[in-house]
mmCIF file of C-alpha atoms and ligand atoms in Angstrom:
data_model
loop_
_atom_site.group_PDB
_atom_site.id
_atom_site.type_symbol
_atom_site.label_atom_id
_atom_site.label_comp_id
_atom_site.label_asym_id
_atom_site.label_seq_id
_atom_site.Cartn_x
_atom_site.Cartn_y
_atom_site.Cartn_z
ATOM 1 C CA MET G 76 1.340 -20.775 -32.788
ATOM 2 C CA LEU G 77 -0.204 -18.131 -30.634
ATOM 3 C CA GLU G 78 2.660 -16.290 -29.098
ATOM 4 C CA ASN G 79 1.071 -14.008 -26.619
ATOM 5 C CA LEU G 80 -1.936 -13.171 -24.557
ATOM 6 C CA SER G 81 -3.145 -10.542 -26.972
ATOM 7 C CA ASP G 82 -3.384 -13.056 -29.863
ATOM 8 C CA LYS G 83 -5.042 -15.640 -27.658
ATOM 9 C CA LEU G 84 -7.681 -13.207 -26.487
ATOM 10 C CA ASP G 85 -8.419 -11.980 -29.995
ATOM 11 C CA VAL G 86 -9.057 -15.530 -31.141
ATOM 12 C CA LEU G 87 -11.121 -16.201 -28.065
ATOM 13 C CA PHE G 88 -13.411 -13.240 -28.616
ATOM 14 C CA LYS G 89 -13.903 -14.099 -32.287
ATOM 15 C CA LYS G 90 -14.806 -17.615 -31.275
ATOM 16 C CA LEU G 91 -17.326 -16.318 -28.811
ATOM 17 C CA ARG G 92 -18.945 -14.225 -31.542
ATOM 18 C CA GLY G 93 -19.392 -11.545 -28.950
ATOM 19 C CA GLN G 94 -17.688 -8.950 -31.149
ATOM 20 C CA GLY G 95 -18.225 -5.426 -30.055
ATOM 21 C CA VAL G 96 -19.727 -6.345 -26.708
ATOM 22 C CA MET G 97 -17.982 -7.290 -23.529
ATOM 23 C CA SER G 98 -20.351 -9.576 -21.709
ATOM 24 C CA GLU G 99 -19.778 -11.161 -18.303
ATOM 25 C CA GLU G 100 -19.465 -14.482 -20.080
ATOM 26 C CA ASN G 101 -16.714 -13.583 -22.543
ATOM 27 C CA ILE G 102 -14.845 -11.603 -19.922
ATOM 28 C CA LYS G 103 -14.881 -14.733 -17.806
ATOM 29 C CA GLU G 104 -13.343 -16.697 -20.673
ATOM 30 C CA ALA G 105 -10.713 -14.005 -21.217
ATOM 31 C CA LEU G 106 -9.803 -13.887 -17.564
ATOM 32 C CA ARG G 107 -9.242 -17.616 -17.584
ATOM 33 C CA GLU G 108 -6.480 -16.990 -20.148
ATOM 34 C CA VAL G 109 -5.081 -14.110 -18.104
ATOM 35 C CA ARG G 110 -5.005 -16.340 -15.045
ATOM 36 C CA LEU G 111 -3.093 -19.035 -16.920
ATOM 37 C CA VAL G 112 -0.536 -16.585 -18.247
ATOM 38 C CA LEU G 113 0.149 -15.239 -14.764
ATOM 39 C CA LEU G 114 0.402 -18.702 -13.237
ATOM 40 C CA GLU G 115 2.786 -19.752 -16.015
ATOM 41 C CA ALA G 116 4.912 -16.734 -15.107
ATOM 42 C CA ASP G 117 5.027 -18.141 -11.557
ATOM 43 C CA VAL G 118 2.970 -15.459 -9.906
ATOM 44 C CA ASN G 119 1.624 -16.738 -6.607
ATOM 45 C CA PHE G 120 -1.857 -18.282 -7.037
ATOM 46 C CA LYS G 121 -3.430 -16.184 -4.285
ATOM 47 C CA VAL G 122 -2.006 -13.009 -5.807
ATOM 48 C CA VAL G 123 -3.355 -14.098 -9.208
ATOM 49 C CA LYS G 124 -6.808 -14.719 -7.766
ATOM 50 C CA ASP G 125 -7.046 -11.257 -6.197
ATOM 51 C CA PHE G 126 -5.657 -9.622 -9.303
ATOM 52 C CA VAL G 127 -8.013 -11.350 -11.731
ATOM 53 C CA GLU G 128 -10.962 -10.361 -9.574
ATOM 54 C CA ARG G 129 -9.868 -6.724 -9.711
ATOM 55 C CA VAL G 130 -9.615 -6.871 -13.492
ATOM 56 C CA ARG G 131 -13.031 -8.546 -13.728
ATOM 57 C CA VAL G 132 -14.733 -5.788 -11.770
ATOM 58 C CA ARG G 133 -13.151 -3.164 -13.982
ATOM 59 C CA ALA G 134 -13.761 -5.007 -17.253
ATOM 60 C CA VAL G 135 -17.449 -5.663 -16.591
ATOM 61 C CA GLY G 136 -18.124 -1.991 -16.105
ATOM 62 C CA THR G 137 -16.185 -0.917 -19.190
ATOM 63 C CA GLN G 138 -17.757 0.523 -22.294
ATOM 64 C CA VAL G 139 -16.561 -1.102 -25.494
ATOM 65 C CA LEU G 140 -14.301 1.289 -27.335
ATOM 66 C CA GLN G 141 -14.653 1.616 -31.101
ATOM 67 C CA SER G 142 -10.927 1.620 -31.602
ATOM 68 C CA LEU G 143 -10.154 -1.609 -29.747
ATOM 69 C CA THR G 144 -11.305 -5.186 -30.028
ATOM 70 C CA PRO G 145 -12.677 -6.628 -26.776
ATOM 71 C CA GLY G 146 -9.492 -8.711 -26.522
ATOM 72 C CA GLN G 147 -7.301 -5.635 -26.791
ATOM 73 C CA GLN G 148 -9.468 -3.910 -24.260
ATOM 74 C CA VAL G 149 -9.052 -6.642 -21.666
ATOM 75 C CA ILE G 150 -5.319 -6.621 -22.353
ATOM 76 C CA LYS G 151 -5.247 -2.881 -21.793
ATOM 77 C CA ILE G 152 -6.949 -3.224 -18.430
ATOM 78 C CA VAL G 153 -4.660 -6.102 -17.438
ATOM 79 C CA GLN G 154 -1.604 -4.095 -18.430
ATOM 80 C CA GLU G 155 -2.697 -0.992 -16.573
ATOM 81 C CA GLU G 156 -3.574 -2.923 -13.437
ATOM 82 C CA LEU G 157 -0.284 -4.842 -13.498
ATOM 83 C CA VAL G 158 1.772 -1.698 -13.955
ATOM 84 C CA ALA G 159 -0.162 -0.062 -11.105
ATOM 85 C CA LEU G 160 0.390 -3.107 -8.907
ATOM 86 C CA MET G 161 4.128 -2.917 -9.627
ATOM 87 C CA GLY G 162 4.181 0.751 -8.672
ATOM 88 C CA GLY G 163 4.591 2.111 -12.196
ATOM 89 C CA GLY G 164 5.379 5.810 -12.229
ATOM 90 C CA GLU G 165 6.560 5.783 -8.610
ATOM 91 C CA ASP G 166 10.022 6.955 -7.701
ATOM 92 C CA ASN G 167 11.882 3.747 -6.938
ATOM 93 C CA SER G 168 15.385 5.140 -6.683
ATOM 94 C CA LEU G 169 17.566 4.348 -3.692
ATOM 95 C CA ASP G 170 17.147 6.694 -0.781
ATOM 96 C CA LEU G 171 20.622 7.854 0.146
ATOM 97 C CA ALA G 172 19.619 11.249 1.463
ATOM 98 C CA ALA G 173 21.124 11.000 4.930
ATOM 99 C CA LYS G 174 24.278 12.046 6.693
ATOM 100 C CA PRO G 175 27.117 9.922 5.296
ATOM 101 C CA PRO G 176 28.157 7.197 5.644
ATOM 102 C CA VAL G 177 24.752 5.860 4.558
ATOM 103 C CA PRO G 178 24.341 2.150 5.366
ATOM 104 C CA ILE G 179 22.622 -0.166 2.883
ATOM 105 C CA MET G 180 21.849 -3.650 4.155
ATOM 106 C CA MET G 181 21.486 -6.497 1.668
ATOM 107 C CA VAL G 182 19.475 -9.525 2.791
ATOM 108 C CA GLY G 183 18.107 -12.677 1.178
ATOM 109 C CA LEU G 184 18.426 -16.419 0.851
ATOM 110 C CA GLN G 185 21.729 -18.035 -0.012
ATOM 111 C CA GLY G 186 22.323 -18.160 -3.743
ATOM 112 C CA ALA G 187 19.867 -15.356 -4.503
ATOM 113 C CA GLY G 188 22.701 -13.158 -5.719
ATOM 114 C CA LYS G 189 23.364 -11.018 -2.659
ATOM 115 C CA THR G 190 27.149 -10.824 -2.818
ATOM 116 C CA THR G 191 27.140 -10.259 -6.578
ATOM 117 C CA SER G 192 24.513 -7.528 -6.172
ATOM 118 C CA CYS G 193 26.660 -5.833 -3.498
ATOM 119 C CA GLY G 194 29.467 -5.615 -6.049
ATOM 120 C CA LYS G 195 27.137 -4.352 -8.761
ATOM 121 C CA LEU G 196 25.697 -1.746 -6.433
ATOM 122 C CA ALA G 197 29.175 -0.571 -5.428
ATOM 123 C CA ARG G 198 30.016 -0.175 -9.113
ATOM 124 C CA LEU G 199 26.808 1.766 -9.766
ATOM 125 C CA LEU G 200 27.460 4.122 -6.839
ATOM 126 C CA LYS G 201 31.070 4.629 -7.825
ATOM 127 C CA GLY G 202 29.815 5.679 -11.254
ATOM 128 C CA GLN G 203 27.744 8.317 -9.452
ATOM 129 C CA ARG G 204 30.945 9.639 -7.899
ATOM 130 C CA ARG G 205 30.186 8.192 -4.506
ATOM 131 C CA ARG G 206 32.692 6.403 -2.311
ATOM 132 C CA PRO G 207 31.265 3.036 -1.245
ATOM 133 C CA LEU G 208 32.744 0.636 1.288
ATOM 134 C CA LEU G 209 31.886 -3.046 0.905
ATOM 135 C CA VAL G 210 31.433 -4.980 4.130
ATOM 136 C CA PRO G 211 31.457 -8.794 4.263
ATOM 137 C CA ALA G 212 29.265 -9.766 7.224
ATOM 138 C CA ASP G 213 28.584 -13.375 6.256
ATOM 139 C CA VAL G 214 30.896 -15.221 8.628
ATOM 140 C CA TYR G 215 29.340 -18.671 8.133
ATOM 141 C CA ARG G 216 30.488 -19.052 4.570
ATOM 142 C CA PRO G 217 34.157 -17.996 4.579
ATOM 143 C CA ALA G 218 34.131 -18.091 0.779
ATOM 144 C CA ALA G 219 31.637 -15.217 0.879
ATOM 145 C CA ILE G 220 34.251 -12.926 2.462
ATOM 146 C CA GLU G 221 36.773 -13.912 -0.207
ATOM 147 C CA GLN G 222 34.170 -13.484 -2.952
ATOM 148 C CA LEU G 223 33.480 -9.902 -1.879
ATOM 149 C CA LYS G 224 37.191 -9.123 -1.588
ATOM 150 C CA THR G 225 37.693 -10.371 -5.145
ATOM 151 C CA LEU G 226 34.821 -8.221 -6.397
ATOM 152 C CA GLY G 227 36.265 -5.227 -4.549
ATOM 153 C CA ARG G 228 39.629 -5.715 -6.235
ATOM 154 C CA GLN G 229 37.992 -5.897 -9.663
ATOM 155 C CA LEU G 230 36.126 -2.680 -8.985
ATOM 156 C CA SER G 231 38.846 -0.842 -7.099
ATOM 157 C CA VAL G 232 36.405 -0.483 -4.231
ATOM 158 C CA GLU G 233 37.675 -0.987 -0.707
ATOM 159 C CA VAL G 234 36.402 -4.016 1.203
ATOM 160 C CA PHE G 235 36.310 -3.831 4.989
ATOM 161 C CA ASP G 236 38.718 -6.300 6.512
ATOM 162 C CA SER G 237 36.383 -8.637 8.394
ATOM 163 C CA ARG G 238 37.255 -12.090 9.673
ATOM 164 C CA ALA G 239 35.147 -15.217 9.955
ATOM 165 C CA ASP G 240 35.687 -15.431 13.738
ATOM 166 C CA GLN G 241 34.031 -12.066 14.393
ATOM 167 C CA ASP G 242 30.431 -11.382 15.376
ATOM 168 C CA PRO G 243 28.597 -10.005 12.293
ATOM 169 C CA VAL G 244 27.012 -7.246 14.380
ATOM 170 C CA ASP G 245 30.458 -6.097 15.555
ATOM 171 C CA ILE G 246 31.731 -6.192 11.978
ATOM 172 C CA CYS G 247 28.963 -3.866 10.825
ATOM 173 C CA ARG G 248 29.427 -1.508 13.756
ATOM 174 C CA GLU G 249 33.188 -1.323 13.246
ATOM 175 C CA ALA G 250 32.812 -0.918 9.506
ATOM 176 C CA LEU G 251 30.563 2.100 10.010
ATOM 177 C CA ARG G 252 33.060 3.659 12.385
ATOM 178 C CA TYR G 253 35.823 2.984 9.876
ATOM 179 C CA ALA G 254 33.730 4.517 7.072
ATOM 180 C CA THR G 255 33.110 7.670 9.132
ATOM 181 C CA LEU G 256 36.789 8.092 9.909
ATOM 182 C CA ASN G 257 37.887 7.462 6.340
ATOM 183 C CA GLY G 258 35.377 9.495 4.369
ATOM 184 C CA PHE G 259 33.263 6.745 2.752
ATOM 185 C CA ASP G 260 29.754 7.923 1.963
ATOM 186 C CA VAL G 261 27.901 4.620 1.455
ATOM 187 C CA VAL G 262 28.432 1.366 3.354
ATOM 188 C CA ILE G 263 27.114 -1.807 1.723
ATOM 189 C CA LEU G 264 26.546 -4.605 4.248
ATOM 190 C CA ASP G 265 26.592 -8.095 2.725
ATOM 191 C CA THR G 266 24.779 -10.272 5.282
ATOM 192 C CA ALA G 267 24.518 -14.032 5.620
ATOM 193 C CA GLY G 268 21.892 -16.088 3.843
ATOM 194 C CA ARG G 269 20.470 -19.539 4.377
ATOM 195 C CA HIS G 270 18.711 -22.000 2.113
ATOM 196 C CA GLN G 271 15.543 -21.181 3.965
ATOM 197 C CA ILE G 272 14.435 -18.695 6.567
ATOM 198 C CA ASP G 273 15.388 -19.647 10.097
ATOM 199 C CA GLU G 274 15.040 -17.954 13.429
ATOM 200 C CA TYR G 275 18.772 -17.729 14.109
ATOM 201 C CA LEU G 276 19.440 -15.881 10.883
ATOM 202 C CA MET G 277 16.490 -13.540 11.377
ATOM 203 C CA ASN G 278 17.604 -12.645 14.892
ATOM 204 C CA GLU G 279 21.060 -11.858 13.632
ATOM 205 C CA LEU G 280 19.697 -9.668 10.829
ATOM 206 C CA VAL G 281 17.458 -7.825 13.287
ATOM 207 C CA ARG G 282 20.485 -7.167 15.516
ATOM 208 C CA ILE G 283 22.461 -5.857 12.534
ATOM 209 C CA LYS G 284 19.555 -3.607 11.620
ATOM 210 C CA GLU G 285 19.408 -2.202 15.155
ATOM 211 C CA ALA G 286 23.156 -1.608 15.261
ATOM 212 C CA ALA G 287 23.624 -0.173 11.758
ATOM 213 C CA GLU G 288 20.290 1.638 11.270
ATOM 214 C CA PRO G 289 20.396 1.123 7.500
ATOM 215 C CA ARG G 290 18.741 3.686 5.260
ATOM 216 C CA GLU G 291 17.868 0.923 2.802
ATOM 217 C CA ILE G 292 17.257 -2.769 3.485
ATOM 218 C CA LEU G 293 17.186 -4.456 0.106
ATOM 219 C CA PHE G 294 15.758 -7.947 -0.169
ATOM 220 C CA VAL G 295 17.615 -9.791 -2.930
ATOM 221 C CA ALA G 296 15.324 -12.252 -4.708
ATOM 222 C CA ASP G 297 16.016 -14.698 -7.496
ATOM 223 C CA ALA G 298 13.576 -14.152 -10.379
ATOM 224 C CA MET G 299 13.413 -17.924 -10.818
ATOM 225 C CA THR G 300 11.789 -18.351 -7.401
ATOM 226 C CA GLY G 301 8.353 -19.856 -7.874
ATOM 227 C CA GLN G 302 5.371 -20.013 -5.568
ATOM 228 C CA GLU G 303 7.481 -19.797 -2.397
ATOM 229 C CA ALA G 304 8.631 -16.245 -3.241
ATOM 230 C CA VAL G 305 5.673 -14.971 -1.240
ATOM 231 C CA ASN G 306 6.596 -16.783 1.966
ATOM 232 C CA VAL G 307 10.255 -15.902 1.778
ATOM 233 C CA ALA G 308 9.617 -12.244 1.034
ATOM 234 C CA SER G 309 7.018 -11.823 3.757
ATOM 235 C CA GLY G 310 9.300 -13.690 6.195
ATOM 236 C CA PHE G 311 12.037 -11.110 5.630
ATOM 237 C CA ASN G 312 9.651 -8.160 5.467
ATOM 238 C CA ASP G 313 7.781 -9.053 8.655
ATOM 239 C CA ARG G 314 10.976 -9.093 10.680
ATOM 240 C CA LEU G 315 13.030 -6.415 8.963
ATOM 241 C CA ASP G 316 10.561 -4.067 7.283
ATOM 242 C CA ILE G 317 12.573 -4.080 4.056
ATOM 243 C CA THR G 318 12.685 -0.900 1.969
ATOM 244 C CA GLY G 319 12.962 -2.477 -1.467
ATOM 245 C CA VAL G 320 13.777 -5.457 -3.624
ATOM 246 C CA VAL G 321 16.614 -6.364 -5.985
ATOM 247 C CA LEU G 322 15.334 -8.917 -8.488
ATOM 248 C CA THR G 323 18.235 -10.981 -9.846
ATOM 249 C CA LYS G 324 18.729 -13.344 -12.793
ATOM 250 C CA LEU G 325 16.208 -11.629 -15.006
ATOM 251 C CA ASP G 326 18.538 -12.463 -17.887
ATOM 252 C CA GLY G 327 17.406 -16.090 -17.598
ATOM 253 C CA ASP G 328 14.202 -17.726 -18.762
ATOM 254 C CA ALA G 329 12.152 -16.620 -15.788
ATOM 255 C CA LYS G 330 9.261 -14.340 -16.644
ATOM 256 C CA GLY G 331 9.709 -12.557 -13.352
ATOM 257 C CA GLY G 332 6.320 -13.289 -11.859
ATOM 258 C CA ALA G 333 8.033 -13.487 -8.472
ATOM 259 C CA ALA G 334 8.324 -9.701 -8.609
ATOM 260 C CA LEU G 335 4.540 -9.393 -8.753
ATOM 261 C CA SER G 336 4.073 -11.782 -5.867
ATOM 262 C CA ILE G 337 6.653 -10.025 -3.716
ATOM 263 C CA ARG G 338 5.253 -6.600 -4.446
ATOM 264 C CA ALA G 339 1.708 -7.738 -3.766
ATOM 265 C CA VAL G 340 2.473 -9.252 -0.356
ATOM 266 C CA THR G 341 5.045 -6.770 0.933
ATOM 267 C CA GLY G 342 3.932 -3.583 -0.811
ATOM 268 C CA LYS G 343 7.645 -2.780 -1.235
ATOM 269 C CA PRO G 344 9.038 -1.589 -4.576
ATOM 270 C CA VAL G 345 11.453 -3.473 -6.794
ATOM 271 C CA LYS G 346 14.272 -0.960 -7.077
ATOM 272 C CA LEU G 347 16.915 -2.749 -9.133
ATOM 273 C CA VAL G 348 17.178 -5.774 -11.398
ATOM 274 C CA GLY G 349 20.139 -8.046 -12.048
ATOM 275 C CA VAL G 350 20.491 -9.052 -15.683
ATOM 276 C CA GLY G 351 23.693 -11.082 -15.725
ATOM 277 C CA GLU G 352 26.657 -12.345 -13.762
ATOM 278 C CA LYS G 353 28.913 -9.445 -14.741
ATOM 279 C CA LEU G 354 29.288 -6.455 -12.471
ATOM 280 C CA ASP G 355 27.760 -4.011 -14.924
ATOM 281 C CA ALA G 356 24.588 -6.120 -15.216
ATOM 282 C CA LEU G 357 22.405 -4.104 -12.857
ATOM 283 C CA GLU G 358 19.540 -1.940 -14.058
ATOM 284 C CA VAL G 359 16.931 0.376 -12.651
ATOM 285 C CA PHE G 360 13.549 -1.351 -12.464
ATOM 286 C CA HIS G 361 10.843 -0.459 -14.994
ATOM 287 C CA ALA G 362 7.359 -1.730 -14.154
ATOM 288 C CA ASP G 363 6.145 -1.539 -17.762
ATOM 289 C CA ARG G 364 9.030 -3.666 -19.048
ATOM 290 C CA LEU G 365 8.392 -6.390 -16.500
ATOM 291 C CA VAL G 366 4.698 -6.378 -17.334
ATOM 292 C CA SER G 367 5.437 -6.764 -21.082
ATOM 293 C CA ARG G 368 7.754 -9.615 -20.240
ATOM 294 C CA ILE G 369 5.098 -11.409 -18.220
ATOM 295 C CA LEU G 370 2.343 -10.902 -20.803
ATOM 296 C CA GLY G 371 4.561 -11.225 -23.877
HETATM 297 P P1 LIG I 48 24.479 -15.058 -2.513
HETATM 298 O O1 LIG I 48 24.651 -16.416 -1.895
HETATM 299 O O2 LIG I 48 23.092 -14.542 -2.342
HETATM 300 O O3 LIG I 48 25.519 -14.069 -2.074
HETATM 301 O O4 LIG I 48 24.644 -15.271 -4.097
HETATM 302 P P2 LIG I 48 25.850 -14.947 -5.073
HETATM 303 O O5 LIG I 48 26.036 -13.483 -5.225
HETATM 304 O O6 LIG I 48 27.042 -15.744 -4.689
HETATM 305 O O7 LIG I 48 25.233 -15.473 -6.459
HETATM 306 C C1 LIG I 48 24.888 -16.818 -6.677
HETATM 307 C C2 LIG I 48 25.068 -17.130 -8.158
HETATM 308 O O8 LIG I 48 24.132 -16.388 -8.923
HETATM 309 C C3 LIG I 48 26.439 -16.771 -8.693
HETATM 310 O O9 LIG I 48 26.856 -17.771 -9.584
HETATM 311 C C4 LIG I 48 26.202 -15.460 -9.439
HETATM 312 O O10 LIG I 48 27.090 -15.252 -10.496
HETATM 313 C C5 LIG I 48 24.792 -15.663 -9.950
HETATM 314 N N1 LIG I 48 24.076 -14.402 -10.182
HETATM 315 C C6 LIG I 48 23.865 -13.370 -9.329
HETATM 316 N N2 LIG I 48 23.114 -12.400 -9.921
HETATM 317 C C7 LIG I 48 22.865 -12.824 -11.196
HETATM 318 C C8 LIG I 48 22.125 -12.266 -12.301
HETATM 319 O O11 LIG I 48 21.527 -11.178 -12.260
HETATM 320 N N3 LIG I 48 22.098 -13.034 -13.434
HETATM 321 C C9 LIG I 48 22.723 -14.244 -13.530
HETATM 322 N N4 LIG I 48 22.629 -14.909 -14.672
HETATM 323 N N5 LIG I 48 23.402 -14.786 -12.505
HETATM 324 C C10 LIG I 48 23.474 -14.089 -11.346
#
């Protein structure tokens, strides 16, 4: 069985007997395979279309290299373009260079992994000798407050004492005041999610943004999200101007094509990836690894 794109393209080019030469025709055939691979990885079809066109333009103008088969050469272009699209080589670390306490706002749909990612982030920051405060600001799902308190206990990280009858904007404001008075240097705001974007939620998130002036607004996205990743991500980005993405559940079967879609429509970097349910399962994002995963 042909495992990956590279094998498929090699066979394809042999079949086309176009060895040594990259013609428009065999590039077209190759790009059909590339397109399929990206669609199978759940990259948004519009994003795929634009991307494949970019690769085509580059491939057609490319001299055939002695050292590579035409298949390998197309792969190389695809890889380079994908890594560039994902911001490979860019600094995608969190920007915490501000007067403490630095607020980080976590947003996303319900079930994406927001609360878990708040805990993971607190653990990561604690490991960097920072003093994070976790703030439950999801008052619609009382279990969310409890969930964050439990995570805080496991991590020995303080959780701000919010109640479900409070206004989320007030919670965030008070938490920041509390953090200033008590020497916390990062404040992680766990906001409410919904199953889909709605106006009420967006207005609330905008009000929290205005009140807390977060240094980072991280959109938490489930790597399993398919074609709708584009709409959800642009919905959040249009209203909140997010600063980055946390891609969760990359330990599952998902190829992670959602990351490509989100990056392509928002232009915002994936900063962190979740690779498990445990609190230590958070990693810095590497564009080249994601690209290998998608093409592999
Ligand atoms: P929220 O509604 O966005 O706050 O989502 P939660 O943090 O409650 O997470 C929803 C579910 O996804 C929980 O069962 C988490 O354990 C799980 N989860 C979160 N992140 C990851 C991850 O990176 N990998 C896996 N396998 N599960 C995750």
